[in-house]
Coordinates of C-alpha atoms in Angstrom, one line a residue:
M1 CA -13.5 -7.9 -18.6
A2 CA -10.8 -7.8 -15.9
T3 CA -7.4 -6.6 -17.0
Y4 CA -4.1 -6.9 -15.3
K5 CA -0.9 -4.8 -15.2
K6 CA 2.4 -6.1 -16.4
S7 CA 3.6 -6.4 -12.8
Q8 CA 0.6 -8.6 -12.0
A9 CA 1.1 -10.7 -15.2
L10 CA 4.8 -11.2 -14.3
Y11 CA 3.9 -12.2 -10.7
A12 CA 1.3 -14.7 -11.9
L13 CA 3.5 -16.2 -14.6
W14 CA 6.5 -16.6 -12.2
R15 CA 4.4 -18.2 -9.5
T16 CA 2.8 -20.6 -12.0
L17 CA 5.8 -21.6 -14.0
S18 CA 8.8 -21.5 -11.7
N19 CA 9.9 -24.2 -9.3
P20 CA 9.7 -22.7 -5.8
A21 CA 12.4 -25.0 -4.5
L22 CA 14.8 -24.0 -7.2
A23 CA 13.8 -20.3 -7.1
G24 CA 14.4 -20.1 -3.4
G25 CA 10.7 -19.5 -2.8
A26 CA 10.9 -16.0 -4.3
E27 CA 7.5 -14.6 -4.9
R28 CA 8.6 -11.9 -7.4
P29 CA 10.5 -12.8 -10.6
P30 CA 14.1 -11.8 -11.2
G31 CA 14.8 -9.0 -13.6
I32 CA 15.9 -11.4 -16.4
F33 CA 12.4 -12.9 -16.4
G34 CA 10.9 -9.4 -16.9
R35 CA 13.2 -8.9 -19.9
R36 CA 12.2 -12.2 -21.3
F37 CA 8.6 -11.0 -21.1
D38 CA 9.5 -7.8 -23.0
K39 CA 11.2 -9.8 -25.7
L40 CA 8.1 -11.8 -26.2
V41 CA 6.1 -8.6 -26.4
S42 CA 8.5 -7.5 -29.2
V43 CA 7.4 -10.5 -31.3
N44 CA 3.7 -9.7 -30.7
V45 CA 3.1 -12.1 -27.7
P46 CA 0.6 -11.7 -26.2
L47 CA -0.5 -8.4 -27.9
L48 CA -0.8 -7.7 -31.6
P49 CA 0.5 -4.2 -32.6
E50 CA -3.0 -2.8 -32.8
E51 CA -3.8 -4.0 -29.3
R52 CA -1.0 -2.0 -27.7
V53 CA -1.6 1.3 -26.0
G54 CA 1.0 3.1 -28.0
Q55 CA 0.9 6.3 -26.0
A56 CA 3.5 7.8 -23.7
G57 CA 2.6 7.5 -20.0
Q58 CA 0.1 4.7 -20.5
D59 CA 0.8 1.1 -19.7
N60 CA -0.5 -1.9 -21.6
Q61 CA -3.2 -3.9 -19.7
F62 CA -3.6 -7.7 -20.2
T63 CA -6.7 -9.9 -20.1
A64 CA -6.4 -13.3 -18.5
D65 CA -6.5 -15.1 -21.8
Q66 CA -3.6 -12.9 -23.1
V67 CA -1.5 -13.7 -20.0
F68 CA -2.3 -17.4 -20.8
L69 CA -0.8 -16.9 -24.3
M70 CA 2.3 -15.6 -22.6
A71 CA 2.4 -18.7 -20.3
V72 CA 2.1 -21.0 -23.3
A73 CA 4.9 -19.1 -25.1
L74 CA 7.2 -19.3 -22.1
T75 CA 6.5 -23.0 -21.7
I76 CA 7.4 -23.8 -25.3
M77 CA 10.5 -21.6 -25.1
D78 CA 11.5 -23.6 -22.0
S79 CA 11.2 -26.7 -24.2
G80 CA 13.7 -25.3 -26.7
L81 CA 11.9 -23.2 -29.2
G82 CA 13.6 -19.9 -30.0
L83 CA 12.0 -16.5 -29.6
G84 CA 11.1 -16.1 -33.3
A85 CA 9.6 -19.5 -33.6
T86 CA 7.6 -19.0 -30.5
G87 CA 6.2 -15.7 -31.7
F88 CA 5.4 -17.3 -35.0
F89 CA 3.5 -20.2 -33.4
I90 CA 1.5 -17.9 -31.1
Y91 CA 0.6 -15.6 -34.0
H92 CA -1.1 -18.4 -35.8
A93 CA -2.5 -20.2 -32.7
R94 CA -3.6 -17.2 -30.6
E95 CA -7.3 -17.2 -31.3
S96 CA -7.5 -21.0 -30.9
L97 CA -5.6 -20.9 -27.6
K98 CA -7.7 -18.0 -26.3
A99 CA -10.9 -19.9 -27.1
R100 CA -9.4 -23.0 -25.5
Y101 CA -8.5 -21.0 -22.3
R102 CA -12.1 -19.7 -22.0
A103 CA -13.5 -23.3 -22.5
I104 CA -11.1 -24.6 -19.8
M105 CA -12.1 -21.9 -17.3
E106 CA -15.8 -22.8 -17.7
N107 CA -15.1 -26.0 -15.8
P108 CA -11.5 -25.7 -14.6
P109 CA -9.4 -28.2 -12.6
S110 CA -8.5 -27.2 -9.1
P111 CA -5.5 -24.8 -8.9
F112 CA -4.2 -26.8 -6.0
P113 CA -2.2 -30.0 -6.1
E114 CA -5.0 -32.3 -5.1
Y115 CA -6.7 -35.5 -6.4
E116 CA -9.6 -34.9 -8.8
R117 CA -12.0 -37.6 -9.8
D118 CA -12.7 -36.1 -13.2
D119 CA -9.9 -35.9 -15.7
K120 CA -10.0 -32.2 -16.9
R121 CA -6.6 -32.2 -18.4
V122 CA -6.2 -30.6 -21.9
Y123 CA -3.1 -31.2 -23.9
L124 CA -1.6 -29.3 -26.8
L125 CA 0.5 -31.3 -29.2
F126 CA 2.6 -30.2 -32.1
Q127 CA 5.8 -31.0 -34.0
N128 CA 8.7 -28.5 -34.4
R129 CA 10.9 -29.3 -37.3
D130 CA 14.4 -27.7 -36.9
I131 CA 16.5 -29.4 -39.6
Q132 CA 15.9 -27.2 -42.6
E133 CA 16.9 -29.8 -45.2
F134 CA 13.8 -31.7 -44.1
Y135 CA 11.6 -28.7 -45.0
P136 CA 9.5 -28.6 -48.1
P137 CA 10.2 -25.6 -50.4
I138 CA 9.2 -22.4 -48.6
D139 CA 8.9 -18.9 -50.0
S140 CA 9.7 -16.8 -46.8
G141 CA 8.2 -13.7 -48.3
K142 CA 4.8 -15.3 -48.5
V143 CA 4.6 -16.8 -44.9
E144 CA 2.2 -14.8 -42.8
G145 CA 3.3 -13.9 -39.3
W146 CA 7.0 -14.4 -39.9
A147 CA 9.0 -11.2 -39.3
G148 CA 12.4 -12.8 -38.8
T149 CA 15.3 -13.2 -41.3
G150 CA 15.9 -16.4 -43.1
T151 CA 13.7 -19.4 -43.4
P152 CA 10.6 -19.4 -41.2
P153 CA 10.1 -22.2 -38.7
L154 CA 8.1 -25.3 -39.6
I155 CA 5.6 -26.2 -36.9
V156 CA 3.1 -28.8 -38.0
N157 CA 0.1 -30.8 -36.8
P158 CA -1.0 -28.7 -33.8
V159 CA -3.9 -30.5 -32.1
Y160 CA -5.7 -30.6 -28.7
A161 CA -6.4 -33.7 -26.7
V162 CA -8.8 -33.8 -23.8
G163 CA -8.0 -36.1 -20.9
L164 CA -5.4 -38.9 -20.7
D165 CA -7.6 -41.2 -22.9
G166 CA -7.9 -38.5 -25.5
L167 CA -4.1 -38.0 -25.4
K168 CA -3.6 -41.8 -26.0
E169 CA -6.0 -41.7 -28.9
K170 CA -4.3 -38.8 -30.5
M171 CA -0.9 -40.3 -30.1
N172 CA -2.0 -43.5 -31.7
T173 CA -2.5 -41.7 -35.0
Y174 CA -0.1 -38.8 -34.4
L175 CA 3.2 -40.7 -34.5
Q176 CA 3.6 -42.5 -37.8
G177 CA 6.7 -43.8 -39.6
G178 CA 10.1 -42.2 -39.7
N179 CA 8.9 -38.7 -40.5
Y180 CA 6.2 -38.2 -37.9
N181 CA 8.1 -39.6 -34.9
H182 CA 8.0 -37.0 -32.2
A183 CA 5.7 -34.5 -30.6
L184 CA 5.9 -31.7 -28.0
V185 CA 3.1 -32.2 -25.4
V186 CA 2.0 -29.3 -23.2
E187 CA -0.7 -29.6 -20.5
L188 CA -2.9 -26.5 -20.6
A189 CA -5.8 -26.9 -18.2
K190 CA -4.0 -27.2 -14.9
M191 CA -1.6 -24.4 -16.0
A192 CA -4.6 -22.2 -16.9
S193 CA -6.3 -22.8 -13.6
V194 CA -3.1 -22.1 -11.5
L195 CA -2.3 -19.0 -13.6
T196 CA -5.8 -17.6 -13.2
Y197 CA -5.7 -18.1 -9.4
N198 CA -2.3 -16.4 -9.2
L199 CA -3.6 -13.5 -11.4
K200 CA -6.5 -12.9 -9.1
H201 CA -4.2 -12.8 -6.1
A202 CA -1.4 -10.8 -7.8
P203 CA -0.5 -7.6 -6.0
I204 CA 0.0 -4.4 -8.0
A205 CA 3.6 -3.3 -7.8
K206 CA 4.4 0.3 -7.0
R207 CA 5.6 2.3 -10.0
G208 CA 9.3 1.8 -10.4
R209 CA 9.1 -2.0 -9.6
H210 CA 8.3 -4.4 -12.4
K211 CA 6.4 -1.8 -14.5

């Protein structure tokens, strides 16, 4: 299985998720983006503690599906979730997301912005509840995967939808009444295809740059 260095993962994530017009067309990410990557690593995205090298002088390597986890994490952080909530969500969704990535890449959409006859889009939907008085009673000490202080986040009803028709079908039953009235929707397939293309073409930075 191919693995990638941190510099390659950063390059691919930046090229995939940033807007080239707003970023001035920069191929390499700014330092703050690298620090954001490190903060996600600190909450076990994309590597669990037992998956890290843990030895001086050795760098972690990342598989494509692990870099995909990082892309999903950055996307949902960009939508407004905090670092702890993002790490918590990825902790519980990691195996499902990795399996979905592998399924997408068996028949991926084009990584280029072009018309495609077949609808290969895959959507992730979930609800993030942020107002804690709406929460059910929660014993923080018994919530697996929550390492933060205070009440763990409440992220409910994560589902996948395949294609626009599948998204419409999910939404018909997903949004109900006053309580279930919103959803975060993230398209995964195109992102996975573009990310994988960028990973395969990512240069290896010389030591001392984006290690």
